[in-house]
Coordinates of C-alpha atoms in Angstrom, one line a residue:
Chain A
M1252 CA 31.5 54.0 8.4
D1253 CA 33.4 50.8 7.7
F1254 CA 32.5 49.6 11.2
A1255 CA 28.8 50.3 10.6
R1256 CA 29.0 48.5 7.3
H1257 CA 30.8 45.5 9.0
L1258 CA 28.1 45.5 11.6
W1259 CA 25.3 45.6 9.0
L1260 CA 26.9 42.7 7.0
S1261 CA 27.6 40.6 10.2
C1262 CA 24.0 41.2 11.2
N1263 CA 22.8 40.0 7.8
N1264 CA 25.1 37.0 7.9
Y1265 CA 23.8 36.1 11.3
R1266 CA 20.2 36.3 10.1
S1267 CA 21.0 34.2 7.0
V1268 CA 22.8 31.6 9.2
Q1269 CA 19.7 31.5 11.5
L1270 CA 17.4 31.2 8.5
S1271 CA 19.3 28.4 6.9
K1272 CA 19.5 26.6 10.3
E1273 CA 15.7 26.9 10.6
V1274 CA 15.3 25.5 7.1
R1275 CA 17.7 22.6 8.0
V1276 CA 16.0 22.0 11.3
M1277 CA 12.4 22.1 9.9
P1278 CA 12.3 18.6 8.4
S1279 CA 13.5 16.8 11.6
H1280 CA 11.1 18.8 13.8
S1281 CA 8.3 18.0 11.3
A1282 CA 9.4 14.3 11.2
K1283 CA 9.3 14.1 15.0
E1284 CA 5.9 15.8 15.1
R1285 CA 4.7 13.5 12.4
E1286 CA 5.9 10.3 14.2
L1287 CA 5.1 11.1 17.8
G1288 CA 2.8 14.1 17.8
S1289 CA -0.9 14.5 17.8
T1290 CA -1.1 16.4 14.5
F1291 CA -2.6 14.5 11.6
L1292 CA -0.2 15.0 8.7
P1293 CA -0.9 12.3 6.1
R1294 CA 1.8 11.8 3.6
F1295 CA 0.5 11.4 0.1
D1296 CA 3.0 10.0 -2.4
A1297 CA 4.1 11.7 -5.7
K1298 CA 0.8 10.6 -7.2
G1299 CA -1.2 12.1 -4.4
L1300 CA -2.1 8.7 -2.9
I1301 CA -1.8 7.0 0.6
S1302 CA -2.2 3.3 1.3
A1303 CA -5.3 2.3 3.3
I1304 CA -5.9 -1.1 4.8
A1305 CA -9.4 -2.0 5.8
A1306 CA -9.9 -4.5 8.6
D1307 CA -13.0 -5.8 10.3
S1308 CA -13.5 -3.9 13.6
V1309 CA -15.0 -7.0 15.3
S1310 CA -13.1 -10.0 14.0
G1311 CA -9.9 -8.1 13.1
A1312 CA -9.8 -9.8 9.7
I1313 CA -7.8 -7.9 7.1
L1314 CA -10.3 -7.3 4.3
M1315 CA -8.5 -5.3 1.6
L1316 CA -5.8 -2.8 0.7
A1317 CA -6.5 0.2 -1.5
F1318 CA -5.4 3.8 -2.0
M1319 CA -6.9 7.1 -1.0
D1320 CA -6.2 10.6 -2.4
A1321 CA -7.1 13.7 -0.4
E1322 CA -10.6 13.7 -1.8
A1323 CA -11.3 10.1 -0.8
L1324 CA -10.0 10.7 2.7
A1325 CA -12.2 13.8 3.1
K1326 CA -15.3 11.9 1.8
T1327 CA -14.5 9.0 4.1
R1328 CA -14.3 11.3 7.1
E1329 CA -17.4 13.3 6.1
T1330 CA -19.7 10.3 5.4
G1331 CA -18.3 7.5 7.6
L1332 CA -18.2 5.2 4.5
A1333 CA -14.9 4.1 3.0
H1334 CA -14.0 5.9 -0.2
F1335 CA -10.9 5.2 -2.2
H1336 CA -9.3 6.4 -5.3
S1337 CA -9.6 3.9 -8.1
R1338 CA -6.2 3.8 -9.9
S1339 CA -7.7 1.9 -12.9
R1340 CA -10.6 4.3 -13.4
G1341 CA -8.7 7.3 -12.2
K1342 CA -11.6 8.6 -10.0
L1343 CA -13.2 8.6 -6.6
W1344 CA -14.6 5.2 -5.6
L1345 CA -17.2 4.7 -2.9
K1346 CA -16.6 1.1 -1.9
G1347 CA -20.0 -0.7 -2.3
E1348 CA -21.4 1.9 -4.8
T1349 CA -22.4 -1.0 -7.2
S1350 CA -22.4 -4.0 -4.9
G1351 CA -24.0 -2.4 -1.9
N1352 CA -21.2 -3.8 0.2
F1353 CA -20.3 -0.6 2.0
L1354 CA -17.6 -0.4 4.6
H1355 CA -18.8 1.6 7.7
V1356 CA -15.6 3.2 9.2
E1357 CA -15.5 3.1 13.0
D1358 CA -11.9 4.1 13.5
I1359 CA -9.1 5.6 11.3
R1360 CA -5.6 4.8 12.5
V1361 CA -2.3 6.1 11.1
D1362 CA 1.1 4.6 11.1
C1363 CA 4.3 6.1 12.6
D1364 CA 5.4 8.1 9.5
Q1365 CA 1.9 8.8 8.4
D1366 CA 2.2 7.2 5.0
A1367 CA -0.4 4.5 5.6
L1368 CA -3.9 4.4 7.1
L1369 CA -5.8 1.5 8.8
L1370 CA -9.6 1.7 8.7
L1371 CA -11.4 -0.4 11.2
V1372 CA -14.7 -1.1 9.5
R1373 CA -18.1 -2.8 9.8
P1374 CA -18.6 -4.4 6.4
E1375 CA -22.2 -4.7 5.0
G1376 CA -21.2 -7.8 2.9
P1377 CA -18.2 -9.5 1.3
A1378 CA -15.4 -7.0 0.9
C1379 CA -14.0 -8.7 -2.2
H1380 CA -15.6 -8.4 -5.6
T1381 CA -15.1 -12.2 -6.0
G1382 CA -17.6 -12.8 -3.2
A1383 CA -14.9 -13.7 -0.6
S1384 CA -15.2 -12.0 2.7
S1385 CA -11.6 -10.8 2.4
C1386 CA -9.5 -10.1 -0.7
F1387 CA -6.7 -12.1 1.0
Y1388 CA -8.4 -15.5 0.5
R1389 CA -5.4 -17.3 -0.9
S1390 CA -2.1 -18.4 0.8
L1391 CA 1.2 -19.3 -0.8
R1392 CA 2.1 -23.0 -0.4
G1393 CA 5.3 -23.8 -2.2
D1394 CA 4.9 -22.0 -5.6
S1395 CA 1.1 -22.4 -5.6
L1396 CA -1.9 -20.5 -4.1
V1397 CA -4.5 -22.3 -2.0
R1398 CA -7.7 -20.9 -0.6
N1399 CA -7.6 -20.2 3.1
D1400 CA -11.3 -19.4 3.5
S1401 CA -13.0 -22.8 2.9
Chain B
M1313 CA -9.1 -18.9 -60.0
D1314 CA -11.2 -16.2 -58.5
F1315 CA -12.8 -18.7 -56.3
A1316 CA -9.4 -20.0 -55.1
R1317 CA -8.3 -16.5 -54.4
H1318 CA -11.5 -15.8 -52.5
L1319 CA -11.0 -18.9 -50.5
W1320 CA -7.4 -18.0 -49.7
L1321 CA -8.4 -14.5 -48.6
S1322 CA -11.3 -15.7 -46.5
C1323 CA -9.0 -18.2 -44.9
N1324 CA -6.5 -15.5 -44.1
N1325 CA -9.2 -13.2 -42.8
Y1326 CA -10.4 -16.0 -40.6
R1327 CA -6.9 -16.6 -39.2
S1328 CA -6.5 -12.9 -38.6
V1329 CA -9.8 -12.7 -36.8
Q1330 CA -8.8 -15.8 -34.7
L1331 CA -5.5 -14.2 -33.9
S1332 CA -7.0 -10.9 -32.9
K1333 CA -9.5 -12.7 -30.8
E1334 CA -6.7 -14.6 -29.0
V1335 CA -4.9 -11.3 -28.4
R1336 CA -8.1 -9.7 -27.0
V1337 CA -8.9 -12.8 -24.9
M1338 CA -5.4 -13.2 -23.5
P1339 CA -5.6 -10.4 -20.8
S1340 CA -8.9 -11.5 -19.4
H1341 CA -7.8 -15.1 -19.2
S1342 CA -4.7 -13.9 -17.4
A1343 CA -6.8 -11.6 -15.1
K1344 CA -9.1 -14.6 -14.3
E1345 CA -6.1 -16.8 -13.5
R1346 CA -4.6 -14.1 -11.4
E1347 CA -7.8 -13.5 -9.5
L1348 CA -9.2 -17.0 -9.0
G1349 CA -6.4 -19.4 -10.0
S1350 CA -3.6 -21.2 -8.1
T1351 CA -0.7 -19.5 -9.9
F1352 CA 1.3 -17.0 -7.9
L1353 CA 1.6 -14.0 -10.2
P1354 CA 2.6 -11.0 -8.0
R1355 CA 2.0 -7.7 -9.6
F1356 CA 4.8 -5.3 -9.0
D1357 CA 4.1 -1.6 -9.8
A1358 CA 6.1 0.6 -12.2
K1359 CA 8.8 1.0 -9.5
G1360 CA 9.0 -2.8 -9.1
L1361 CA 7.3 -2.8 -5.7
I1362 CA 4.3 -4.6 -4.1
S1363 CA 2.6 -3.5 -0.8
A1364 CA 3.1 -6.0 2.1
I1365 CA 1.1 -5.8 5.3
A1366 CA 2.5 -7.6 8.3
A1367 CA 0.1 -8.9 10.9
D1368 CA 0.6 -10.9 14.1
S1369 CA -0.3 -14.5 13.4
V1370 CA -1.6 -15.1 16.9
S1371 CA -3.3 -11.8 17.9
G1372 CA -4.2 -10.7 14.4
A1373 CA -2.9 -7.2 15.2
I1374 CA -1.8 -5.3 12.1
L1375 CA 1.8 -4.3 12.8
M1376 CA 3.1 -2.4 9.8
L1377 CA 2.9 -1.8 6.0
A1378 CA 6.0 -1.7 3.8
F1379 CA 7.0 -2.5 0.3
M1380 CA 8.8 -5.5 -1.3
D1381 CA 10.6 -5.8 -4.6
A1382 CA 11.2 -9.2 -6.2
E1383 CA 14.5 -9.5 -4.3
A1384 CA 12.9 -8.8 -0.9
L1385 CA 10.1 -11.3 -1.7
A1386 CA 12.6 -14.0 -2.7
K1387 CA 14.7 -13.4 0.5
T1388 CA 11.6 -13.6 2.6
R1389 CA 10.5 -16.9 1.1
E1390 CA 14.0 -18.3 1.3
T1391 CA 14.8 -17.3 4.9
G1392 CA 11.4 -17.1 6.6
L1393 CA 12.3 -13.6 7.9
A1394 CA 10.4 -10.6 6.5
H1395 CA 12.6 -8.5 4.1
F1396 CA 11.4 -5.3 2.5
H1397 CA 12.7 -2.8 0.1
S1398 CA 13.6 0.4 1.9
R1399 CA 12.4 3.2 -0.3
S1400 CA 14.3 5.9 1.6
R1401 CA 17.6 3.9 1.5
G1402 CA 16.9 2.4 -1.9
K1403 CA 18.0 -1.1 -0.8
L1404 CA 17.1 -4.5 0.7
W1405 CA 16.0 -4.2 4.3
L1406 CA 15.9 -7.2 6.6
K1407 CA 13.3 -6.1 9.2
G1408 CA 15.1 -6.3 12.6
E1409 CA 18.6 -6.1 11.1
T1410 CA 19.6 -3.3 13.6
S1411 CA 16.9 -3.7 16.3
G1412 CA 16.9 -7.5 16.5
N1413 CA 13.1 -7.3 16.2
F1414 CA 12.8 -9.8 13.3
L1415 CA 9.4 -10.9 11.9
H1416 CA 9.2 -14.7 11.4
V1417 CA 6.8 -15.3 8.5
E1418 CA 4.4 -18.1 9.0
D1419 CA 2.0 -17.5 6.1
I1420 CA 2.1 -15.3 3.0
R1421 CA -1.3 -14.4 1.6
V1422 CA -2.1 -12.6 -1.6
D1423 CA -5.1 -10.5 -2.5
C1424 CA -7.5 -10.9 -5.4
D1425 CA -5.6 -9.0 -8.1
Q1426 CA -2.2 -10.0 -6.6
D1427 CA -0.9 -6.4 -6.0
A1428 CA -0.8 -6.7 -2.2
L1429 CA 0.6 -9.3 0.2
L1430 CA -0.3 -10.1 3.8
L1431 CA 2.4 -11.6 5.9
L1432 CA 1.2 -13.4 9.1
V1433 CA 4.2 -13.2 11.4
R1434 CA 5.6 -14.0 14.8
P1435 CA 7.3 -10.8 15.9
E1436 CA 10.4 -11.0 18.1
G1437 CA 9.7 -7.6 19.6
P1438 CA 8.0 -4.3 18.9
A1439 CA 7.4 -4.0 15.2
C1440 CA 7.6 -0.2 15.2
H1441 CA 11.0 1.7 15.5
T1442 CA 9.3 4.0 18.0
G1443 CA 9.0 1.0 20.4
A1444 CA 5.2 0.6 19.9
S1445 CA 4.2 -3.0 19.2
S1446 CA 2.4 -1.8 16.1
C1447 CA 3.1 1.2 13.8
F1448 CA -0.6 2.0 13.9
Y1449 CA -0.6 3.3 17.5
R1450 CA -2.5 6.4 16.9
S1451 CA -6.2 7.0 16.0
L1452 CA -7.8 10.0 14.5
R1453 CA -10.2 11.8 16.8
G1454 CA -11.6 14.9 15.2
D1455 CA -8.6 16.5 13.7
S1456 CA -6.1 15.2 16.3
L1457 CA -4.3 11.9 16.8
V1458 CA -4.5 10.0 20.1
R1459 CA -2.7 6.9 21.2
N1460 CA -4.7 3.7 21.1
D1461 CA -2.1 1.5 22.8
S1462 CA -2.0 2.8 26.3

């Protein structure tokens, strides 16, 4: 009877060790799959957001950087038009909804740890609300900013 | 006497209106200066971080996206080598400090609302720790990721 109890306890200890090993091993397996695998596992931050760069698919010019939540990413994939999450307005933002300057998404790329996206886009007009083709229209020279698009 | 009191109160009301107008006007002046002016006013978020994209200054390829705090930005400007703030390690990170794959910064650009930076760099080697030249080496095809650098 003692032997049977010992066997039963050992068996449960073994299972619990196995389970805890699986729990420990899970994150590194998952990290490897995330970094090198073919599974799309976007990493949203604590606020549910992921960074998304938009670049011109023809010229390669970097147009803007914004944030997507799961809803914006789903809408972008569904419609082919870049959607973001407006942090200031706290809601879904179809880029171009007021200006008409939509971004047609031709490719979605993801970085190694899947916490950033790169959208290759065909812009219908200036990407920046100031009228500049790119939001990155100023360069730092010493302590001042100078326009780089003139 | 009543007239003098009325004049004094009116005068104080006028001053208070003027003061409250100044208070109201201040943020938009500052926003305008930030968006269109020549003053470098980087906007760090609640965690003291600003997004920084690194792109190859010759090919235009987008290499990586990371975050800078004020210290990393100062070190980058001082040394000409890209420094970031490692969120996982919670400290200053000189890109290439272990791999030797430094990023030599040739231009720092800032976006319209100054909450994102674009570094145009000359990379000494692959920018990605996986050995890929860019961290964005996979594209989304349907629900799977495929390499775009082979």
